[in-house]
PDB file of C-alpha atoms in Angstrom:
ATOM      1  CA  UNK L  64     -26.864  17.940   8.698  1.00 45.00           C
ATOM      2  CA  UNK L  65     -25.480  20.866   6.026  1.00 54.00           C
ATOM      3  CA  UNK L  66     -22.257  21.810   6.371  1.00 52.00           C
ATOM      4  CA  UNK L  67     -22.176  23.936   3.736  1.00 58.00           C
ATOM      5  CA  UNK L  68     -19.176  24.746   1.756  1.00 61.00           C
ATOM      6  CA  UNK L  69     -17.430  26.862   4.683  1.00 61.00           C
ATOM      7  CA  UNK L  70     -16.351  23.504   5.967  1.00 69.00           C
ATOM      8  CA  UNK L  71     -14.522  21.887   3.031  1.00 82.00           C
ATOM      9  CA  UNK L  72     -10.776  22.010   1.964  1.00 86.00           C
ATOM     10  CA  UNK L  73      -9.163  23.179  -1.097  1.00 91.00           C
ATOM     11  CA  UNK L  74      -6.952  20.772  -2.578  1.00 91.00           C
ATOM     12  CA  UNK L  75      -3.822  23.035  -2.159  1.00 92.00           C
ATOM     13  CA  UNK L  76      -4.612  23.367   1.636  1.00 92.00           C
ATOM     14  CA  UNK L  77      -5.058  19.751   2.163  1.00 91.00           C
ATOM     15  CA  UNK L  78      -1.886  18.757   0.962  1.00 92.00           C
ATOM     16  CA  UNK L  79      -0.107  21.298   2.790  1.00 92.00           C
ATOM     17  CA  UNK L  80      -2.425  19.964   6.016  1.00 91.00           C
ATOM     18  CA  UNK L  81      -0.393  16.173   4.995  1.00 93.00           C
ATOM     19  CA  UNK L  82       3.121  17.678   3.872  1.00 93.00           C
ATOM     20  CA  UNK L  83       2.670  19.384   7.565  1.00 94.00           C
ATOM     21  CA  UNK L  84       1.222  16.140   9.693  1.00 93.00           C
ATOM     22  CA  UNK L  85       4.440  14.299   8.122  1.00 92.00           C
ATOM     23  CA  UNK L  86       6.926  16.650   9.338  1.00 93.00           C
ATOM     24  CA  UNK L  87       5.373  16.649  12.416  1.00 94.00           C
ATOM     25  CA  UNK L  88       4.812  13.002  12.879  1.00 88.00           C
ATOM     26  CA  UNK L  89       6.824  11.350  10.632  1.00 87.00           C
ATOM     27  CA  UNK L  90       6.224   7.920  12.276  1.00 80.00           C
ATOM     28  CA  UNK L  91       2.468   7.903  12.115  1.00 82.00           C
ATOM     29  CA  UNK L  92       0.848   6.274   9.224  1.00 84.00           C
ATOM     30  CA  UNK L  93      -1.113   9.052   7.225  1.00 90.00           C
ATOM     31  CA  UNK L  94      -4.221   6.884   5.438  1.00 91.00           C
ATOM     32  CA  UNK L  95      -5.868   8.634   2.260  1.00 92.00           C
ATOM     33  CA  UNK L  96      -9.052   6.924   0.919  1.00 91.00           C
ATOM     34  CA  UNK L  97     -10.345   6.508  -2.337  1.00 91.00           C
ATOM     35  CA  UNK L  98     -12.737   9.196  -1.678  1.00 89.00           C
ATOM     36  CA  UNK L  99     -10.540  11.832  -3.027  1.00 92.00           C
ATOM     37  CA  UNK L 100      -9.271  11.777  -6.950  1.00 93.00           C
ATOM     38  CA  UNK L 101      -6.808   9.744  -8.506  1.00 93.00           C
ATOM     39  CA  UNK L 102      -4.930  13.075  -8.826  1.00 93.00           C
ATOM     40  CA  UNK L 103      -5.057  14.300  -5.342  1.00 93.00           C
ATOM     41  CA  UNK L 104      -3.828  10.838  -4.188  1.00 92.00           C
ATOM     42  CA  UNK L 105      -0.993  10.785  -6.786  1.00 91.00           C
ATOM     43  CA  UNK L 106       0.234  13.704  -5.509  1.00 91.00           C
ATOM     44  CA  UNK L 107      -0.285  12.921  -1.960  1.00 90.00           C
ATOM     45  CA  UNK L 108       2.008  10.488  -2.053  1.00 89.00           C
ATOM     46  CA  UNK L 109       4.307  12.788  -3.041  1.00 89.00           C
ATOM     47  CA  UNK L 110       3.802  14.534   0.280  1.00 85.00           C
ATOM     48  CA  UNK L 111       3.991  12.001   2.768  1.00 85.00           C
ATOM     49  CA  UNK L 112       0.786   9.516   2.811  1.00 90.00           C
ATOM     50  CA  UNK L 113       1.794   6.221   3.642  1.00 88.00           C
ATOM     51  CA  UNK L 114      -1.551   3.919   2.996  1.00 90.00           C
ATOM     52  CA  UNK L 115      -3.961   4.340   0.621  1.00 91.00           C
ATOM     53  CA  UNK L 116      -7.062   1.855  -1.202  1.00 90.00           C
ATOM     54  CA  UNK L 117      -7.978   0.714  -4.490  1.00 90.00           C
ATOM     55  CA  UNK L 118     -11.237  -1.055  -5.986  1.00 85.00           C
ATOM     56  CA  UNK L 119     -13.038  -0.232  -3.008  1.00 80.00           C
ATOM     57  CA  UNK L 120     -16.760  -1.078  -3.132  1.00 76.00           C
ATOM     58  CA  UNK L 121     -18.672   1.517  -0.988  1.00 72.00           C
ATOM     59  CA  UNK L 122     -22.221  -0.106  -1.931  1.00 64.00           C
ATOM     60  CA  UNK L 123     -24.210  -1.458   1.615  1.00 62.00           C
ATOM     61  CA  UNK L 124     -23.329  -4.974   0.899  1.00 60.00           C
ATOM     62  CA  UNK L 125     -20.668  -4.359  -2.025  1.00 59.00           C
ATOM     63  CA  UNK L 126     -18.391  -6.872  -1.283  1.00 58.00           C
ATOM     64  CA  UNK L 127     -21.191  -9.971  -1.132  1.00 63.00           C
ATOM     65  CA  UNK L 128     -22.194  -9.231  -5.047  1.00 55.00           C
ATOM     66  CA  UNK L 129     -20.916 -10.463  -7.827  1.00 54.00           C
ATOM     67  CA  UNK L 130     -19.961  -7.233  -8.838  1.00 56.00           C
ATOM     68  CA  UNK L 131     -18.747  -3.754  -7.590  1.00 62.00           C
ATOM     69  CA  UNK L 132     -20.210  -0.404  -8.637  1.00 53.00           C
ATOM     70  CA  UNK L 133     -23.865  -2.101  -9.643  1.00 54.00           C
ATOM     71  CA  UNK L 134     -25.948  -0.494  -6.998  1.00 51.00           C
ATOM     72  CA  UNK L 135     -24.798   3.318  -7.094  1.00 56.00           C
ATOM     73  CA  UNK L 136     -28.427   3.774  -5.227  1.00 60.00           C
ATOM     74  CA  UNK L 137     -27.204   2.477  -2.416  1.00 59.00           C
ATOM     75  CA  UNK L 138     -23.691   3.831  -2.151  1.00 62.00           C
ATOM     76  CA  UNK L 139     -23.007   5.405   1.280  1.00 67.00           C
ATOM     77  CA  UNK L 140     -20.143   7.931   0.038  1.00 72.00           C
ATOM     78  CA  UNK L 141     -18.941   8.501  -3.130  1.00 82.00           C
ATOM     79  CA  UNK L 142     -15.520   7.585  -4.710  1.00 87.00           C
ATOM     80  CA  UNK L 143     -13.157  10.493  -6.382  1.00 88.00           C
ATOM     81  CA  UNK L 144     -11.129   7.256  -7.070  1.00 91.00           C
ATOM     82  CA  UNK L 145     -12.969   4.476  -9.253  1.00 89.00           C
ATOM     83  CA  UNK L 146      -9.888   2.454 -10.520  1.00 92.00           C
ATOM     84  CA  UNK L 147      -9.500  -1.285 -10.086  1.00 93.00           C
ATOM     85  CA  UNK L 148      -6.921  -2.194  -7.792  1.00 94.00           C
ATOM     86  CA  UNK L 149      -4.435  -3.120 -10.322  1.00 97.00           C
ATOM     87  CA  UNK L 150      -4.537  -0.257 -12.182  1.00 96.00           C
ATOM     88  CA  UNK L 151      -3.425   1.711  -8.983  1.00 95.00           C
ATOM     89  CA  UNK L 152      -1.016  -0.855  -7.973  1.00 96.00           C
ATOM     90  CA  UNK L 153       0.295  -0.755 -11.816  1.00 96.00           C
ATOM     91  CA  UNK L 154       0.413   3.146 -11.438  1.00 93.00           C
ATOM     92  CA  UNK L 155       2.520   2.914  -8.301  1.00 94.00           C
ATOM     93  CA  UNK L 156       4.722   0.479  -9.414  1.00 95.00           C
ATOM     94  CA  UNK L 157       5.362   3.097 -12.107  1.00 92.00           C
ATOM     95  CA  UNK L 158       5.805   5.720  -9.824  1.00 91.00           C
ATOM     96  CA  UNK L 159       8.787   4.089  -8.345  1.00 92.00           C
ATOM     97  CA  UNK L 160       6.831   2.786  -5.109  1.00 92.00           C
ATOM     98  CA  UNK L 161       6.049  -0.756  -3.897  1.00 94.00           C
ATOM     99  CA  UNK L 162       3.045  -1.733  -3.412  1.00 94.00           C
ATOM    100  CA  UNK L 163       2.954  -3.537   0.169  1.00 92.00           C
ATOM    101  CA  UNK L 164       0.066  -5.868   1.185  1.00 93.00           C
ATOM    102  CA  UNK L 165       2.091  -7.003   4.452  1.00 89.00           C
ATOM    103  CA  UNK L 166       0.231  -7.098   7.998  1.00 88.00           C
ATOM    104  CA  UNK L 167       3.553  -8.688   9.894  1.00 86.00           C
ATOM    105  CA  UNK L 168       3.727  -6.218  12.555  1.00 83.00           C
ATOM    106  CA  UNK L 169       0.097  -6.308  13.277  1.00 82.00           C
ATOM    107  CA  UNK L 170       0.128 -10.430  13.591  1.00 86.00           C
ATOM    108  CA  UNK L 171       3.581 -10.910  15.356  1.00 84.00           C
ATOM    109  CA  UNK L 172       2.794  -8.014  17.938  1.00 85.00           C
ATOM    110  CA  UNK L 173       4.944  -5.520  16.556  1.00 84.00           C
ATOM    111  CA  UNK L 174       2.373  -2.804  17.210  1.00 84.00           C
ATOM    112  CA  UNK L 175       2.245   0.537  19.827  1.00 86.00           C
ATOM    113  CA  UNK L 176       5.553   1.216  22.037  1.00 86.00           C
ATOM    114  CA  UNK L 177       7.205  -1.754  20.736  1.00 82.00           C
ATOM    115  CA  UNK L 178       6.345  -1.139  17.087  1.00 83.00           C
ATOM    116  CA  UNK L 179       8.160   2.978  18.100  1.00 81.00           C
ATOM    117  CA  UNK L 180      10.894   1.095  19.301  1.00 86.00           C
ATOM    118  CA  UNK L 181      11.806  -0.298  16.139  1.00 82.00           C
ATOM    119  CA  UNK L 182      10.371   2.819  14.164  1.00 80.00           C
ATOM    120  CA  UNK L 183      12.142   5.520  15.403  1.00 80.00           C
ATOM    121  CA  UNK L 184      15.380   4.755  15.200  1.00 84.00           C
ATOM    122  CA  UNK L 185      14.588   3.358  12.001  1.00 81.00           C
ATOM    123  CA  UNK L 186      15.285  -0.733  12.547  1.00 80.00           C
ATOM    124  CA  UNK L 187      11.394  -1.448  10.975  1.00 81.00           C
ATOM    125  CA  UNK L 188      12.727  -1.142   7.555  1.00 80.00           C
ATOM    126  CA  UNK L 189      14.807  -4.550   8.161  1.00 85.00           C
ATOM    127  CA  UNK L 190      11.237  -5.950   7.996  1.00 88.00           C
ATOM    128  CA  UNK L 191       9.293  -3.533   6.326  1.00 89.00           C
ATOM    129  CA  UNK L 192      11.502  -3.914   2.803  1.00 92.00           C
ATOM    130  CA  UNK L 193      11.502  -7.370   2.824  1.00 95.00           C
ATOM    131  CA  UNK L 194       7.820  -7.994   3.736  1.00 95.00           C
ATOM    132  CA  UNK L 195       7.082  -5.312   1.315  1.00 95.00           C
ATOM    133  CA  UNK L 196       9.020  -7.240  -1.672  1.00 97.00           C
ATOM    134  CA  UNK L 197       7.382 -10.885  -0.224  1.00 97.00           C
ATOM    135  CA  UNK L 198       3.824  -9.547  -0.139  1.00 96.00           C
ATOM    136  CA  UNK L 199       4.024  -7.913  -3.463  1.00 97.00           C
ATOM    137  CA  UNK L 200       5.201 -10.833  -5.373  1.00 98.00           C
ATOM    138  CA  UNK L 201       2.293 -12.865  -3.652  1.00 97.00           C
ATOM    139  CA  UNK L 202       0.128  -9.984  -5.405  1.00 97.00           C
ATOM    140  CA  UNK L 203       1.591 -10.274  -8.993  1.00 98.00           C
ATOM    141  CA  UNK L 204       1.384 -14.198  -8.925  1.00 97.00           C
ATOM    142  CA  UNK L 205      -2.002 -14.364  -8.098  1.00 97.00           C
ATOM    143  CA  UNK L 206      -3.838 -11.433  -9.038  1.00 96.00           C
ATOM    144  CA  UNK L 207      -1.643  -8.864 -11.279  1.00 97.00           C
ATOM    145  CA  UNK L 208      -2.654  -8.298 -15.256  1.00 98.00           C
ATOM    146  CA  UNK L 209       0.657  -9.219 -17.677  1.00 97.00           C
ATOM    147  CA  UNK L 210       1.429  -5.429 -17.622  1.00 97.00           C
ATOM    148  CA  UNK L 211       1.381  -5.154 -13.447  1.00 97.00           C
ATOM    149  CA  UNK L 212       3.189  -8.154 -13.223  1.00 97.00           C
ATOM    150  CA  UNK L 213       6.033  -6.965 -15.555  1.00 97.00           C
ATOM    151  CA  UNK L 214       6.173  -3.036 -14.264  1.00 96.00           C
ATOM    152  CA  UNK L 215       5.895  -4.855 -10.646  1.00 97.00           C
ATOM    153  CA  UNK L 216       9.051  -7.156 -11.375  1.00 97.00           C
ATOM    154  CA  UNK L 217      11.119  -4.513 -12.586  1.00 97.00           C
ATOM    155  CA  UNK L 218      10.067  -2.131  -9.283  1.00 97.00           C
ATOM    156  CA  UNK L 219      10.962  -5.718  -7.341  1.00 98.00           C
ATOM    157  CA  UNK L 220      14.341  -5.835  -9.151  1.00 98.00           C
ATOM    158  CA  UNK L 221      15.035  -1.914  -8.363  1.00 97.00           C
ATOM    159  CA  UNK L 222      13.992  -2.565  -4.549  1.00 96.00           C
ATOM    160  CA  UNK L 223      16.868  -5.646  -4.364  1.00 97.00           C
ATOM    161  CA  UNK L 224      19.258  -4.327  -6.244  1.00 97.00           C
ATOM    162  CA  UNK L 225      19.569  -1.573  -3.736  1.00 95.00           C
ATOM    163  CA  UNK L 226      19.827  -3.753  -0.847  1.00 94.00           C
ATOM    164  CA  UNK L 227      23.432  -4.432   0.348  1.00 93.00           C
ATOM    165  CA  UNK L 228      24.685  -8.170   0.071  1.00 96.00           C
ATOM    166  CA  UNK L 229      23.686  -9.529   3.261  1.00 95.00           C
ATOM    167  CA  UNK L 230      21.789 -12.811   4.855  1.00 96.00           C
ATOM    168  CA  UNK L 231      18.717 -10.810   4.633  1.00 95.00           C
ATOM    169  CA  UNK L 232      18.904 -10.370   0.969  1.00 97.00           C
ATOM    170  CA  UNK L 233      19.995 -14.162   0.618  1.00 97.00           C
ATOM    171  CA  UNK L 234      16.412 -14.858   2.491  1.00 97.00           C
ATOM    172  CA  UNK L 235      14.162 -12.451   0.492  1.00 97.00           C
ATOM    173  CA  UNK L 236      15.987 -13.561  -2.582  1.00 98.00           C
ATOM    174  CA  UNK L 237      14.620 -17.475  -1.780  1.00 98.00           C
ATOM    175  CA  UNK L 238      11.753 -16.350  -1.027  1.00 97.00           C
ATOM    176  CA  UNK L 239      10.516 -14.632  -3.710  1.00 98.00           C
ATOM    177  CA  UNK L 240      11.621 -17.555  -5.537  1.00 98.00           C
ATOM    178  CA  UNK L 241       9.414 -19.614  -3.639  1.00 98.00           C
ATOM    179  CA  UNK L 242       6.340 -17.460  -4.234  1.00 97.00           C
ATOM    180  CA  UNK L 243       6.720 -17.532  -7.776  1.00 96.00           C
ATOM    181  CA  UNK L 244       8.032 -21.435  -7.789  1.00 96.00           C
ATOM    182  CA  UNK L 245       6.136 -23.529  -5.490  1.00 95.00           C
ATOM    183  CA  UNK L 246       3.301 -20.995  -4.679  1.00 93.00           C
ATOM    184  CA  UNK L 247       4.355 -20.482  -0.761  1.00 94.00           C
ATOM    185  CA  UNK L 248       2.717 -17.927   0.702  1.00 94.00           C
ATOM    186  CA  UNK L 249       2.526 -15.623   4.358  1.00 90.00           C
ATOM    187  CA  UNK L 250       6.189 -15.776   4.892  1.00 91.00           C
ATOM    188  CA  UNK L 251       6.750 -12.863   7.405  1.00 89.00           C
ATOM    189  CA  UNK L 252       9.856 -11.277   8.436  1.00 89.00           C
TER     190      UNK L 252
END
């Protein structure tokens, strides 16, 4: 099917289209793919988007190779957005933003009303910083380069040296410490 080009969006009007679906759910998550440029998606975080991906492999059977990116005949869409996943997570770190890899709320049932009833009033971000933080650190152990390790230490730092003085901080400050010491891992808030 042609949809001709009567059908697409500018850039300009599709970030006002996300700066407007924030303001007017500012609880839902707003997902932008690697299908659009790395530009767009900088700037879309800007506005509001609150997921995005990185080093996706859009090939029919991508993820099975040995390699991403080898088989461009078979690609079923293609990518704006070609960077490895830790050059966008080193980019975002730089940006001032954490990177978070956590799926807490998902696993412990924190998802639908009950997830809005910590969202709205705002009580998610007692577990959304710290599992933020927790996850990240997993990340740069295991799989960051030396320069997305050290730009995602210092965005770490930033993140706790904002937080208050408080049993919380006490318990992401051991745990981090136990994800870079003893190589502990899925420790959920």
């Amino acid at each position: 099917m042609d949809l001709g080009d009567g059908n697409l969006v500018n850039d300009e009007d599709f970030k006002s289209l996300i700066a407007v679906l924030r303001l007017a759910v500012p609880y839902t998550g707003l997902i932008l793919t690697a299908r659009e440029t790395a530009e767009l998606r900088k700037t879309a975080m800007e506005f509001g988007v609150s997921q995005i991906d990185a080093g996706s492999c859009v090939e029919l059977g991508g993820y099975t190779e040995q390699t991403c990116g080898q088989r461009m005949e078979r690609e079923q869409f293609t990518l704006g957005d070609t960077r490895t996943l830790d050059k966008v997570i080193g980019e975002l770190t730089e940006q001032g933003h954490v990177p978070s890899f956590c799926t807490a709320c998902y696993r412990l049932g924190r998802t639908g009303e009950h997830f809005m009833e910590f969202a709205i009033p705002g009580f998610i971000k007692r577990f959304c910083t710290p599992n933020a933080l927790t996850t990240f650190m997993e990340y740069l152990v295991d799989y960051a380069s030396p320069e997305t390790a050290k730009s995602g230490l210092a965005q770490i730092q930033a993140e706790l040296d904002k937080m208050e003085d408080s049993p919380m901080k006490q318990q992401v400050l051991d745990r981090l410490a136990r994800i870079r010491e003893t190589n502990e891992r899925d420790m959920v808030f």
